[in-house]
Coordinates of C-alpha atoms in Angstrom, one line a residue:
M1 CA 128.4 8.6 29.8
T2 CA 126.9 12.1 30.4
V3 CA 124.3 12.5 33.2
L4 CA 122.9 15.9 34.1
F5 CA 121.5 16.8 37.5
D6 CA 119.6 19.8 38.8
N7 CA 122.1 21.9 40.7
S8 CA 119.6 24.6 41.8
V9 CA 119.3 25.0 45.6
D10 CA 118.1 27.6 48.1
F11 CA 121.3 28.3 50.0
N12 CA 119.4 29.9 52.9
D13 CA 117.5 26.6 53.4
Q14 CA 120.8 24.7 53.0
K15 CA 122.4 26.8 55.7
I16 CA 119.5 26.5 58.1
K17 CA 119.4 22.7 57.6
S18 CA 123.1 22.4 58.4
E19 CA 122.8 24.5 61.6
V20 CA 119.7 23.0 63.1
K21 CA 120.1 19.6 64.7
V22 CA 118.2 17.2 62.5
P23 CA 116.3 14.1 63.8
E24 CA 117.6 10.7 63.0
V25 CA 115.8 9.1 60.0
L26 CA 116.9 5.7 58.9
L27 CA 116.3 4.1 55.5
T28 CA 114.1 1.0 56.3
E29 CA 113.1 -2.1 54.5
E30 CA 109.5 -0.8 54.4
M31 CA 110.6 2.2 52.3
M32 CA 112.5 0.1 49.7
P33 CA 109.6 -1.1 47.5
D34 CA 108.8 2.5 46.6
C35 CA 112.4 3.4 45.9
L36 CA 113.6 0.6 43.7
S37 CA 113.1 0.2 40.0
L38 CA 114.6 -1.2 36.8
L39 CA 114.7 -5.0 37.1
C40 CA 117.8 -6.4 35.3
K41 CA 119.9 -9.5 35.3
T42 CA 122.6 -9.6 37.9
G43 CA 126.2 -9.5 36.9
D44 CA 126.6 -13.3 36.8
G45 CA 123.5 -13.6 34.7
L46 CA 121.9 -16.1 37.1
A47 CA 119.2 -14.0 38.7
H48 CA 117.4 -10.7 38.5
A49 CA 117.6 -7.7 40.8
Y50 CA 116.4 -4.1 40.9
V51 CA 119.4 -1.8 40.0
K52 CA 118.0 1.7 40.4
L53 CA 117.5 3.4 43.7
D54 CA 115.8 6.8 44.3
V55 CA 115.6 7.9 47.9
K56 CA 115.8 11.7 47.4
E57 CA 114.0 14.2 49.6
R58 CA 113.3 11.8 52.5
E59 CA 115.3 13.6 55.2
L60 CA 117.4 10.5 55.7
T61 CA 120.4 10.6 58.0
N62 CA 121.3 6.9 57.8
I63 CA 121.5 4.6 54.8
A64 CA 123.3 1.6 56.4
L65 CA 120.6 -0.7 55.0
L66 CA 122.1 -0.2 51.5
K67 CA 125.1 -2.4 52.3
S68 CA 122.9 -5.4 51.5
F69 CA 121.7 -4.1 48.1
I70 CA 124.9 -5.0 46.3
H71 CA 123.3 -5.0 42.8
L72 CA 122.4 -1.4 42.7
R73 CA 123.9 0.6 39.7
Y74 CA 122.1 3.9 39.6
V75 CA 121.8 5.6 43.0
D76 CA 120.2 8.9 44.0
V77 CA 120.4 9.9 47.7
S78 CA 120.2 13.6 47.0
K79 CA 118.3 16.2 49.2
N80 CA 118.6 14.4 52.4
N81 CA 120.5 15.0 55.7
L82 CA 123.3 12.5 55.2
K83 CA 126.7 13.1 56.8
D84 CA 128.0 9.6 56.0
I85 CA 127.8 7.7 52.7
S86 CA 130.3 5.0 53.5
P87 CA 127.6 2.2 53.2
L88 CA 127.7 2.9 49.4
S89 CA 131.2 1.4 49.3
A90 CA 129.5 -2.0 49.3
L91 CA 127.8 -1.2 46.0
T92 CA 130.6 -2.4 43.8
H93 CA 128.3 -2.4 40.7
M94 CA 127.4 1.3 41.0
L95 CA 127.6 3.3 37.8
T96 CA 126.2 6.7 38.8
L97 CA 125.8 8.4 42.1
N98 CA 123.9 11.6 42.9
A99 CA 124.6 12.8 46.5
N100 CA 123.8 16.4 46.0
E101 CA 122.3 18.6 48.8
N102 CA 123.3 16.7 51.9
L103 CA 125.5 17.5 54.9
L104 CA 128.6 15.7 53.7
T105 CA 132.1 16.9 54.7
S106 CA 133.8 14.3 52.5
A107 CA 133.1 12.4 49.3
K108 CA 135.4 9.6 50.2
L109 CA 134.4 6.0 49.2
E110 CA 136.3 2.8 48.8
E111 CA 137.6 2.5 45.2
M112 CA 134.5 1.8 43.1
P113 CA 135.4 -0.3 40.1
F114 CA 132.6 0.8 37.8
L115 CA 131.5 4.2 39.0
Q116 CA 131.4 6.6 36.0
V117 CA 129.5 9.7 37.2
A118 CA 129.5 11.1 40.7
T119 CA 128.0 14.4 41.9
F120 CA 128.4 15.9 45.3
N121 CA 127.1 19.4 44.7
N122 CA 125.9 21.7 47.5
N123 CA 127.3 19.9 50.5
K124 CA 130.0 21.0 53.1
I125 CA 132.8 19.0 51.6
T126 CA 136.3 20.3 52.4
T127 CA 138.6 18.0 50.4
T128 CA 138.9 16.2 47.0
E129 CA 140.5 13.2 48.7
G130 CA 138.9 9.7 48.2
V131 CA 137.5 10.0 44.7
N132 CA 140.0 7.9 42.8
H133 CA 137.6 5.6 41.0
P134 CA 139.2 4.0 37.9
M135 CA 136.2 4.3 35.6
L136 CA 135.1 7.7 36.7
E137 CA 134.4 10.1 33.8
H138 CA 132.5 13.0 35.3
L139 CA 133.1 14.4 38.9
S140 CA 131.0 17.3 40.2
M141 CA 131.7 19.0 43.5
N142 CA 130.2 22.4 43.0
N143 CA 129.3 24.7 45.9
N144 CA 131.2 23.1 48.7
E145 CA 134.0 24.4 51.0
I146 CA 137.1 23.0 49.2
T147 CA 140.2 25.2 49.7
K148 CA 142.7 23.1 47.9
V149 CA 142.7 20.3 45.3
S150 CA 144.6 17.3 46.6
G151 CA 144.7 13.5 46.2
L152 CA 143.7 13.3 42.6
D153 CA 145.7 10.3 41.2
E154 CA 146.5 10.7 37.6
A155 CA 147.0 7.0 37.1
K156 CA 143.6 6.0 38.6
L157 CA 141.7 8.9 37.0
S158 CA 142.8 8.3 33.5
R159 CA 139.2 8.2 32.2
L160 CA 138.1 11.4 34.0
H161 CA 137.2 14.0 31.3
T162 CA 135.2 16.5 33.3
I163 CA 135.7 18.0 36.7
E164 CA 133.4 20.7 38.2
L165 CA 134.6 22.6 41.3
R166 CA 132.5 25.8 40.9
G167 CA 131.6 27.8 44.0
N168 CA 134.3 26.6 46.3
K169 CA 137.2 28.4 48.1
L170 CA 140.1 27.7 45.8
T171 CA 142.9 30.3 45.5
T172 CA 145.0 28.4 42.9
T173 CA 144.6 25.7 40.3
E174 CA 147.4 23.6 41.8
G175 CA 146.7 19.9 42.3
I176 CA 144.8 19.2 39.1
C177 CA 147.4 17.2 37.3
L178 CA 145.2 15.2 34.9
P179 CA 146.6 15.0 31.4
N180 CA 143.4 13.3 30.0
L181 CA 141.0 15.9 31.4
K182 CA 138.9 17.7 28.7
N183 CA 136.7 20.1 30.7
L184 CA 137.6 22.1 33.8
F185 CA 135.0 24.2 35.6
L186 CA 136.4 26.4 38.3
G187 CA 134.1 29.4 38.3
A188 CA 133.1 31.4 41.4
N189 CA 136.2 30.6 43.5
M190 CA 138.9 33.0 44.8
I191 CA 141.6 32.0 42.4
K192 CA 144.4 34.5 42.1
Q193 CA 147.0 32.4 40.3
L194 CA 147.2 29.6 37.7
D195 CA 149.5 26.7 38.8
G196 CA 150.0 23.4 37.1
M197 CA 148.1 24.3 34.0
D198 CA 150.9 22.9 31.8
K199 CA 150.0 19.4 33.1
L200 CA 146.6 19.6 31.5
T201 CA 147.8 18.6 28.0
G202 CA 144.4 17.3 26.9
V203 CA 142.1 20.0 28.2
T204 CA 139.9 21.7 25.6
T205 CA 137.7 23.9 27.8
V206 CA 138.6 25.9 30.9
H207 CA 136.0 28.0 32.9
L208 CA 137.5 30.5 35.4
R209 CA 134.8 33.1 35.5
E210 CA 134.2 35.1 38.7
N211 CA 137.6 34.6 40.2
Q212 CA 140.3 37.1 41.2
L213 CA 142.8 36.8 38.3
S214 CA 144.7 40.0 37.4
Q215 CA 147.7 38.3 35.7
L216 CA 147.4 35.5 33.2
D217 CA 150.7 33.6 33.7
G218 CA 150.4 29.9 33.9
F219 CA 149.2 28.7 30.5
S220 CA 151.8 27.2 28.1
E221 CA 152.4 25.6 24.7
E222 CA 151.7 22.3 26.5
N223 CA 148.0 23.3 26.5
K224 CA 148.0 22.1 22.9
M225 CA 144.3 21.1 22.8
L226 CA 142.9 24.1 24.7
Q227 CA 140.3 26.0 22.5
Y228 CA 138.0 27.8 24.9
I229 CA 138.8 29.9 28.0
N230 CA 136.1 31.8 30.0
M231 CA 137.6 34.4 32.4
R232 CA 134.5 36.6 32.7
G233 CA 134.3 38.7 35.8
N234 CA 138.0 38.7 36.9
N235 CA 140.4 41.5 37.7
T236 CA 142.5 41.7 34.5
S237 CA 143.1 45.4 33.7
D238 CA 146.2 45.4 31.5
V239 CA 145.8 44.4 27.8
K240 CA 149.5 43.3 27.8
E241 CA 148.4 40.3 29.9
I242 CA 146.4 39.0 26.9
K243 CA 149.7 38.4 25.1
K244 CA 150.5 35.7 27.6
L245 CA 147.8 33.5 26.1
A246 CA 149.5 33.6 22.7
C247 CA 151.5 30.5 23.6
I248 CA 148.3 28.4 23.4
P249 CA 148.4 27.0 19.9
M250 CA 144.7 26.1 19.4
L251 CA 142.9 28.9 21.4
R252 CA 139.9 30.0 19.3
A253 CA 137.4 31.5 21.8
L254 CA 138.0 33.7 24.8
V255 CA 135.6 35.5 27.3
L256 CA 137.0 38.5 29.1
S257 CA 133.8 40.5 29.6
E258 CA 133.3 42.2 33.1
N259 CA 137.1 42.6 33.5
P260 CA 138.5 46.1 33.6
V261 CA 140.4 45.5 30.4
A262 CA 137.1 45.1 28.5
E263 CA 136.5 48.8 29.1
E264 CA 139.6 49.9 27.2
D265 CA 139.4 51.7 23.9
D266 CA 139.7 49.3 20.9
Y267 CA 139.5 46.4 23.3
R268 CA 138.4 43.8 20.7
V269 CA 141.0 44.9 18.2
E270 CA 143.8 45.0 20.9
V271 CA 142.9 41.4 21.9
L272 CA 143.0 40.3 18.3
I273 CA 146.4 41.9 17.8
A274 CA 147.7 39.8 20.7
L275 CA 145.9 36.6 19.6
R276 CA 145.8 36.6 15.8
K277 CA 144.1 33.1 15.5
L278 CA 141.3 34.0 17.9
E279 CA 137.8 33.5 16.3
R280 CA 135.5 34.7 19.0
L281 CA 135.7 37.2 21.9
D282 CA 133.0 37.4 24.5
K283 CA 130.9 35.0 22.4
E284 CA 130.9 37.3 19.4
E285 CA 132.7 36.3 16.2
Y286 CA 135.3 38.6 14.9
T287 CA 134.3 40.4 11.7
E288 CA 136.4 40.9 8.6
D289 CA 136.6 44.6 9.3
E290 CA 137.9 44.0 12.8
R291 CA 140.6 41.7 11.4
N292 CA 141.6 44.3 8.9
D293 CA 141.8 47.0 11.6
A294 CA 144.0 44.7 13.7
E295 CA 146.3 44.0 10.8
E296 CA 146.6 47.7 10.0
M297 CA 147.3 48.7 13.7
A298 CA 149.8 45.9 14.1
E299 CA 151.7 46.9 10.9
A300 CA 151.6 50.6 12.0
R301 CA 153.1 49.7 15.4
K302 CA 155.9 47.7 13.7
A303 CA 156.8 50.6 11.5
E304 CA 156.7 53.0 14.5
E305 CA 159.0 50.7 16.5
A306 CA 161.4 50.4 13.5
N307 CA 161.5 54.2 13.1
A308 CA 162.1 54.7 16.8
E309 CA 165.0 52.2 16.7
M310 CA 166.5 54.1 13.8
R311 CA 166.2 57.5 15.6
D312 CA 167.8 55.9 18.7
L313 CA 170.8 54.7 16.6
H314 CA 171.1 58.2 15.0
V315 CA 171.2 60.0 18.3
H316 CA 173.2 57.5 20.4
G317 CA 175.2 55.5 17.8
P318 CA 175.4 51.7 17.8
T319 CA 174.3 50.3 21.2
R320 CA 177.6 48.4 21.7
Y321 CA 179.7 51.6 21.8
H322 CA 177.2 53.2 24.1
I323 CA 177.4 50.3 26.6
S324 CA 181.2 50.1 26.3
F325 CA 181.5 53.8 27.2
R326 CA 179.3 53.4 30.2
D327 CA 181.1 50.3 31.4
D328 CA 184.5 52.1 31.2
E329 CA 183.0 55.0 33.1
N330 CA 181.6 52.8 35.8
E331 CA 184.9 50.8 36.0
G332 CA 186.8 54.1 36.7
E333 CA 184.4 55.1 39.4
N334 CA 184.6 51.6 41.0
G335 CA 188.4 51.8 40.8
D336 CA 188.4 55.1 42.7
E337 CA 186.1 53.7 45.4
Q338 CA 188.4 50.7 45.9
E339 CA 191.4 52.9 46.0
G340 CA 189.8 55.0 48.7
V341 CA 189.0 51.9 50.7
G342 CA 192.6 50.7 50.4
Q343 CA 193.8 54.0 51.8

């Protein structure tokens, strides 16, 4: 199931809302007729009930009333002043939840047996704890205050294919050990190192744009399904770092624009030399001419390295004799030192 929500928000308004004490506004029985829709059979098939709730933009601070609306499946409580969504734990038939733009510090709910899509964007959430729902497929927690990923249970989140954690305060990718995950969105954090990426054996898309990566260690041959990496706007300056991505067997598209390395001469060709199977760089397909240039430059460098090796052999002789001579020399010096100590 794929559900898209509008993530746009005026952050100044959001900040003001969080700092000003908001008046208590309860969800009441009188409001419910205007908020309920989609009449369906209940789970046991013996009655009918409204299963869709939309209470967005009502300045609500309390939704305790919802505990008694147990048949709800599609719930939108976005753009309110909620600090507590625990009453939603009673809605055991819930399939989708939109809790964007509230004042939540936690997304924790009791384990929801049928919840498939949950979005908590633009809140004040500090942790990823409490989201282990067995049917969950898409989790979005963009623009919160999460500093570390923790509490994600691989066994319970076996169906989770997409996780969005853009605009938080992460400094590492550690804690996302989800082998069945397909799409990982971590843009606009403060990530400086990639940890635990080898656990993401099923991931196909990784977004890391606008972070602080200068070194590209962390990926491995275990990322056997990974095809697309976006690292636009990071701090990578050395083209040699690109070679560290060569271990990814299926990598076909890479974005490195707005990194210092993208200003280097022959940047596109240098990346292609490092990643020979790459098809697109910075969203532009490689041309046949670029592939030919990369092939010629790679062959020229191989020949140059071979010639340098031969020159080295000619000047110094075989390496083993060179090392043997130095070892003997060092041994003599060490022996003199030890003799001096003995005296």
